[in-house]
């Protein structure tokens, strides 16, 4: 056990920190959204990440990745978060579509898609949730009917971030109309510029539109765009979801660290009594706990290649911590916390945090996963 | 960065688990606690023979010469076993003592405790006590305590002899945090086992989310506490600057987690969990003891806040 960076890790951390310091576009520093007006800047930033070798750090070298150990990815995510660097515009491609293609894609698919994810030439979005299938993904009803060498897709997807900018979508469809639940699903890569694809922004509780609805009407998708087997889409989708909650943990704790730091600064400025100091200390302790839980999970992964049960904890705890601490910040701001407009940092963060316990697996679903897969309790459904 | 235990440390953990399973199973722990003395002094020789009492004592003083991380493994496992006996308090006295006191401890010939806030844990089970004014003989009155495994006493002082050090509080905080992790893990395991086996309305109660989510919450708490406790243990072992803050954080979090874990487990067990007959109350009382001894969670958080609000 040694929690310090190895000499190689320390060198990589120093380089990454210096590079971020010199390269983060000031207009985007601290920005977490994906509005169209920032898309060009975002693409340019992502290309710089790619050129510097920071996109796809752990991806195999043959697909344009860095072939680096997981610890480097964790270090970069930590440094990027503490520098308040904007995300790579292709987060869905990097974190979800890419790893799924690496796991299930054909040689041709890997060649076609992976490098352009890293370079931000092509942006991806995710088409999983539907109005009738949220936590219950097996309830997917978007149809994909095989006609010759193509699928004809009809249906509606929802809560898709980046769809308004995306070139490609990972889409879960029902290809066998008589199938039930987990059977008869097919996982497709869909060209977002194809005729019949319509994207409508969804305005959320913050007033911003980060998510979209996707309407698909007779969209033609060639069979070579199937990932995995026809009818085997459920297994492919599970790979995607596993990656969604994978090294994400380090980005989350990095962002939480920034938020706790800002909260301490706010409390100092406003003058904090014993009660507020106690509550902030609680949040700081919780942050250290999640952070070190991530380190344990990472060490386990590096040593054994098998993720330990610690990994299922990070997103659940982070989301609830973020909700508590943003509420505390608003409480400290008092009536001023009701003012919106420029500089309304906490106001936005507090409202946005309500989505944290819903997106990427609701807290209820995550607790089910812990109860059933980690503790071995009987399935509730 | 490597946040895993070494092979030796893992072997030590396995050894401690085996010992608890074979020599100190839950039925025995319960029987010992509820018997006259509340502990079985014959176990002390076993701990000495296993080398656990001198695990961090230098080899030239008759110990194993290992680090605080090896000691850490034992605190957690003995907490899980609900071991009753002055293991933690004897080892808590160690850093204050001169080298010539150490061989006796490693050999199992001398048992120690510490005085904090006017109380001495396990006073009647030890020979000597580390106080703020030096070491004293363990003479005084033992009080009736909620936690039967770790009674508190008050000293009658009759002259102290000088010792070179004082109680190492961060080290003690980490030891208590680790013990709390063990207690919380056992409360969780008991709850999960019960929820799998107990049927109501024709189904095992673990199928109901009102039950299973309580246990999931305990799992989360235990993992977080464990991460803090290991971080703090490593910080103490290598003398990192943040050790006192890490130790305070671990003590605050793990002791609260242990209390909550026991409370949820009692609730999951229903009536049987509320009975004297079931061992859960012994874990619950130990958790509450840990929570308040050597500084409450609020006091620990005040230490953390003082560092944040410098």
PDB file of C-alpha atoms in Angstrom, chain A residues 123-250:
ATOM      1  CA  UNK A 123     -19.817  13.157 -31.977  1.00  0.00           C
ATOM      2  CA  UNK A 124     -21.994  10.405 -30.526  1.00  0.00           C
ATOM      3  CA  UNK A 125     -25.195  10.347 -28.518  1.00  0.00           C
ATOM      4  CA  UNK A 126     -27.085   7.599 -26.732  1.00  0.00           C
ATOM      5  CA  UNK A 127     -30.548   6.335 -27.675  1.00  0.00           C
ATOM      6  CA  UNK A 128     -31.568   4.064 -24.826  1.00  0.00           C
ATOM      7  CA  UNK A 129     -34.397   5.626 -22.778  1.00  0.00           C
ATOM      8  CA  UNK A 130     -37.886   5.941 -24.221  1.00  0.00           C
ATOM      9  CA  UNK A 131     -41.032   7.578 -22.887  1.00  0.00           C
ATOM     10  CA  UNK A 132     -42.170   4.088 -21.814  1.00  0.00           C
ATOM     11  CA  UNK A 133     -38.760   2.627 -20.956  1.00  0.00           C
ATOM     12  CA  UNK A 134     -36.671   4.503 -18.404  1.00  0.00           C
ATOM     13  CA  UNK A 135     -35.120   2.436 -15.631  1.00  0.00           C
ATOM     14  CA  UNK A 136     -36.782  -0.571 -17.275  1.00  0.00           C
ATOM     15  CA  UNK A 137     -34.681  -0.640 -20.437  1.00  0.00           C
ATOM     16  CA  UNK A 138     -36.073  -4.049 -21.434  1.00  0.00           C
ATOM     17  CA  UNK A 139     -39.331  -2.251 -22.165  1.00  0.00           C
ATOM     18  CA  UNK A 140     -37.839  -0.697 -25.335  1.00  0.00           C
ATOM     19  CA  UNK A 141     -40.422  -0.351 -28.138  1.00  0.00           C
ATOM     20  CA  UNK A 142     -38.519   1.456 -30.923  1.00  0.00           C
ATOM     21  CA  UNK A 143     -38.886  -0.928 -33.874  1.00  0.00           C
ATOM     22  CA  UNK A 144     -36.157  -2.046 -36.264  1.00  0.00           C
ATOM     23  CA  UNK A 145     -37.592  -4.145 -39.096  1.00  0.00           C
ATOM     24  CA  UNK A 146     -35.142  -6.006 -41.287  1.00  0.00           C
ATOM     25  CA  UNK A 147     -35.899  -5.427 -44.972  1.00  0.00           C
ATOM     26  CA  UNK A 148     -33.217  -6.941 -47.189  1.00  0.00           C
ATOM     27  CA  UNK A 149     -29.836  -5.577 -46.168  1.00  0.00           C
ATOM     28  CA  UNK A 150     -31.184  -2.766 -44.027  1.00  0.00           C
ATOM     29  CA  UNK A 151     -33.235  -2.121 -40.926  1.00  0.00           C
ATOM     30  CA  UNK A 152     -36.112   0.337 -41.064  1.00  0.00           C
ATOM     31  CA  UNK A 153     -36.306   2.082 -37.713  1.00  0.00           C
ATOM     32  CA  UNK A 154     -39.364   3.758 -36.184  1.00  0.00           C
ATOM     33  CA  UNK A 155     -39.785   5.071 -32.678  1.00  0.00           C
ATOM     34  CA  UNK A 156     -38.899   7.694 -30.101  1.00  0.00           C
ATOM     35  CA  UNK A 157     -35.969   8.129 -27.723  1.00  0.00           C
ATOM     36  CA  UNK A 158     -35.631  10.576 -24.864  1.00  0.00           C
ATOM     37  CA  UNK A 159     -33.061  12.123 -22.440  1.00  0.00           C
ATOM     38  CA  UNK A 160     -30.357  12.013 -25.076  1.00  0.00           C
ATOM     39  CA  UNK A 161     -27.580  14.478 -24.330  1.00  0.00           C
ATOM     40  CA  UNK A 162     -25.517  15.740 -27.279  1.00  0.00           C
ATOM     41  CA  UNK A 163     -28.133  14.462 -29.797  1.00  0.00           C
ATOM     42  CA  UNK A 164     -28.444  18.006 -31.206  1.00  0.00           C
ATOM     43  CA  UNK A 165     -24.739  17.958 -32.072  1.00  0.00           C
ATOM     44  CA  UNK A 166     -24.286  14.277 -32.761  1.00  0.00           C
ATOM     45  CA  UNK A 167     -23.259  12.521 -35.948  1.00  0.00           C
ATOM     46  CA  UNK A 168     -23.951   9.036 -34.610  1.00  0.00           C
ATOM     47  CA  UNK A 169     -26.221   7.390 -32.084  1.00  0.00           C
ATOM     48  CA  UNK A 170     -25.965   4.089 -30.207  1.00  0.00           C
ATOM     49  CA  UNK A 171     -29.557   2.936 -30.469  1.00  0.00           C
ATOM     50  CA  UNK A 172     -31.279   0.046 -28.705  1.00  0.00           C
ATOM     51  CA  UNK A 173     -34.189  -1.245 -30.780  1.00  0.00           C
ATOM     52  CA  UNK A 174     -36.675  -4.132 -30.820  1.00  0.00           C
ATOM     53  CA  UNK A 175     -35.966  -6.088 -33.995  1.00  0.00           C
ATOM     54  CA  UNK A 176     -38.311  -8.978 -33.240  1.00  0.00           C
ATOM     55  CA  UNK A 177     -41.837  -7.603 -32.834  1.00  0.00           C
ATOM     56  CA  UNK A 178     -43.016 -10.792 -31.102  1.00  0.00           C
ATOM     57  CA  UNK A 179     -40.182 -10.782 -28.546  1.00  0.00           C
ATOM     58  CA  UNK A 180     -40.493  -9.971 -24.872  1.00  0.00           C
ATOM     59  CA  UNK A 181     -38.232  -8.065 -22.532  1.00  0.00           C
ATOM     60  CA  UNK A 182     -34.499  -8.815 -22.940  1.00  0.00           C
ATOM     61  CA  UNK A 183     -34.856 -10.959 -26.047  1.00  0.00           C
ATOM     62  CA  UNK A 184     -35.200  -9.696 -29.601  1.00  0.00           C
ATOM     63  CA  UNK A 185     -33.307  -6.436 -29.060  1.00  0.00           C
ATOM     64  CA  UNK A 186     -30.738  -5.184 -31.564  1.00  0.00           C
ATOM     65  CA  UNK A 187     -28.060  -2.574 -30.931  1.00  0.00           C
ATOM     66  CA  UNK A 188     -27.411  -0.239 -33.875  1.00  0.00           C
ATOM     67  CA  UNK A 189     -25.059   2.573 -34.809  1.00  0.00           C
ATOM     68  CA  UNK A 190     -27.368   5.112 -36.450  1.00  0.00           C
ATOM     69  CA  UNK A 191     -26.305   8.018 -38.642  1.00  0.00           C
ATOM     70  CA  UNK A 192     -27.926  11.094 -37.086  1.00  0.00           C
ATOM     71  CA  UNK A 193     -27.884  12.855 -40.488  1.00  0.00           C
ATOM     72  CA  UNK A 194     -29.975  10.138 -42.160  1.00  0.00           C
ATOM     73  CA  UNK A 195     -33.433  11.079 -43.486  1.00  0.00           C
ATOM     74  CA  UNK A 196     -36.171  10.537 -40.896  1.00  0.00           C
ATOM     75  CA  UNK A 197     -34.083  11.501 -37.821  1.00  0.00           C
ATOM     76  CA  UNK A 198     -35.486  14.509 -35.993  1.00  0.00           C
ATOM     77  CA  UNK A 199     -34.028  15.993 -32.803  1.00  0.00           C
ATOM     78  CA  UNK A 200     -36.002  18.250 -30.460  1.00  0.00           C
ATOM     79  CA  UNK A 201     -34.351  19.854 -27.445  1.00  0.00           C
ATOM     80  CA  UNK A 202     -35.802  19.180 -23.983  1.00  0.00           C
ATOM     81  CA  UNK A 203     -35.703  22.156 -21.684  1.00  0.00           C
ATOM     82  CA  UNK A 204     -34.928  21.038 -18.156  1.00  0.00           C
ATOM     83  CA  UNK A 205     -35.427  22.329 -14.606  1.00  0.00           C
ATOM     84  CA  UNK A 206     -32.453  24.734 -14.976  1.00  0.00           C
ATOM     85  CA  UNK A 207     -33.940  26.412 -18.049  1.00  0.00           C
ATOM     86  CA  UNK A 208     -31.129  25.016 -20.220  1.00  0.00           C
ATOM     87  CA  UNK A 209     -31.516  22.283 -22.809  1.00  0.00           C
ATOM     88  CA  UNK A 210     -28.821  19.624 -22.342  1.00  0.00           C
ATOM     89  CA  UNK A 211     -31.028  16.714 -23.373  1.00  0.00           C
ATOM     90  CA  UNK A 212     -33.122  15.941 -26.437  1.00  0.00           C
ATOM     91  CA  UNK A 213     -35.872  13.801 -27.782  1.00  0.00           C
ATOM     92  CA  UNK A 214     -35.052  11.831 -30.924  1.00  0.00           C
ATOM     93  CA  UNK A 215     -37.866  10.935 -33.316  1.00  0.00           C
ATOM     94  CA  UNK A 216     -37.120   8.195 -35.837  1.00  0.00           C
ATOM     95  CA  UNK A 217     -39.426   7.797 -38.858  1.00  0.00           C
ATOM     96  CA  UNK A 218     -38.581   5.115 -41.425  1.00  0.00           C
ATOM     97  CA  UNK A 219     -34.860   5.633 -40.842  1.00  0.00           C
ATOM     98  CA  UNK A 220     -32.828   3.210 -42.943  1.00  0.00           C
ATOM     99  CA  UNK A 221     -29.844   1.607 -41.197  1.00  0.00           C
ATOM    100  CA  UNK A 222     -27.557  -0.832 -43.070  1.00  0.00           C
ATOM    101  CA  UNK A 223     -27.125  -4.244 -41.387  1.00  0.00           C
ATOM    102  CA  UNK A 224     -23.371  -3.706 -41.121  1.00  0.00           C
ATOM    103  CA  UNK A 225     -24.229  -1.112 -38.456  1.00  0.00           C
ATOM    104  CA  UNK A 226     -25.386  -3.798 -36.017  1.00  0.00           C
ATOM    105  CA  UNK A 227     -23.133  -4.049 -32.963  1.00  0.00           C
ATOM    106  CA  UNK A 228     -22.978  -7.614 -31.693  1.00  0.00           C
ATOM    107  CA  UNK A 229     -25.635 -10.056 -32.885  1.00  0.00           C
ATOM    108  CA  UNK A 230     -29.068  -9.318 -34.301  1.00  0.00           C
ATOM    109  CA  UNK A 231     -31.335 -10.047 -31.341  1.00  0.00           C
ATOM    110  CA  UNK A 232     -28.371  -9.872 -28.928  1.00  0.00           C
ATOM    111  CA  UNK A 233     -28.673  -6.170 -28.142  1.00  0.00           C
ATOM    112  CA  UNK A 234     -29.267  -6.602 -24.406  1.00  0.00           C
ATOM    113  CA  UNK A 235     -25.741  -7.914 -23.706  1.00  0.00           C
ATOM    114  CA  UNK A 236     -24.235  -5.092 -25.778  1.00  0.00           C
ATOM    115  CA  UNK A 237     -26.307  -2.505 -23.905  1.00  0.00           C
ATOM    116  CA  UNK A 238     -25.075  -3.919 -20.582  1.00  0.00           C
ATOM    117  CA  UNK A 239     -21.469  -3.343 -21.703  1.00  0.00           C
ATOM    118  CA  UNK A 240     -22.341   0.284 -22.420  1.00  0.00           C
ATOM    119  CA  UNK A 241     -23.933   0.791 -18.999  1.00  0.00           C
ATOM    120  CA  UNK A 242     -20.994  -0.838 -17.224  1.00  0.00           C
ATOM    121  CA  UNK A 243     -18.702   1.709 -18.848  1.00  0.00           C
ATOM    122  CA  UNK A 244     -21.063   4.577 -18.101  1.00  0.00           C
ATOM    123  CA  UNK A 245     -20.380   4.080 -14.406  1.00  0.00           C
ATOM    124  CA  UNK A 246     -16.736   2.993 -14.793  1.00  0.00           C
ATOM    125  CA  UNK A 247     -13.823   5.427 -14.503  1.00  0.00           C
ATOM    126  CA  UNK A 248     -16.481   8.143 -14.443  1.00  0.00           C
ATOM    127  CA  UNK A 249     -15.963   8.049 -10.665  1.00  0.00           C
ATOM    128  CA  UNK A 250     -12.773  10.090 -10.896  1.00  0.00           C
TER     129      UNK A 250
END
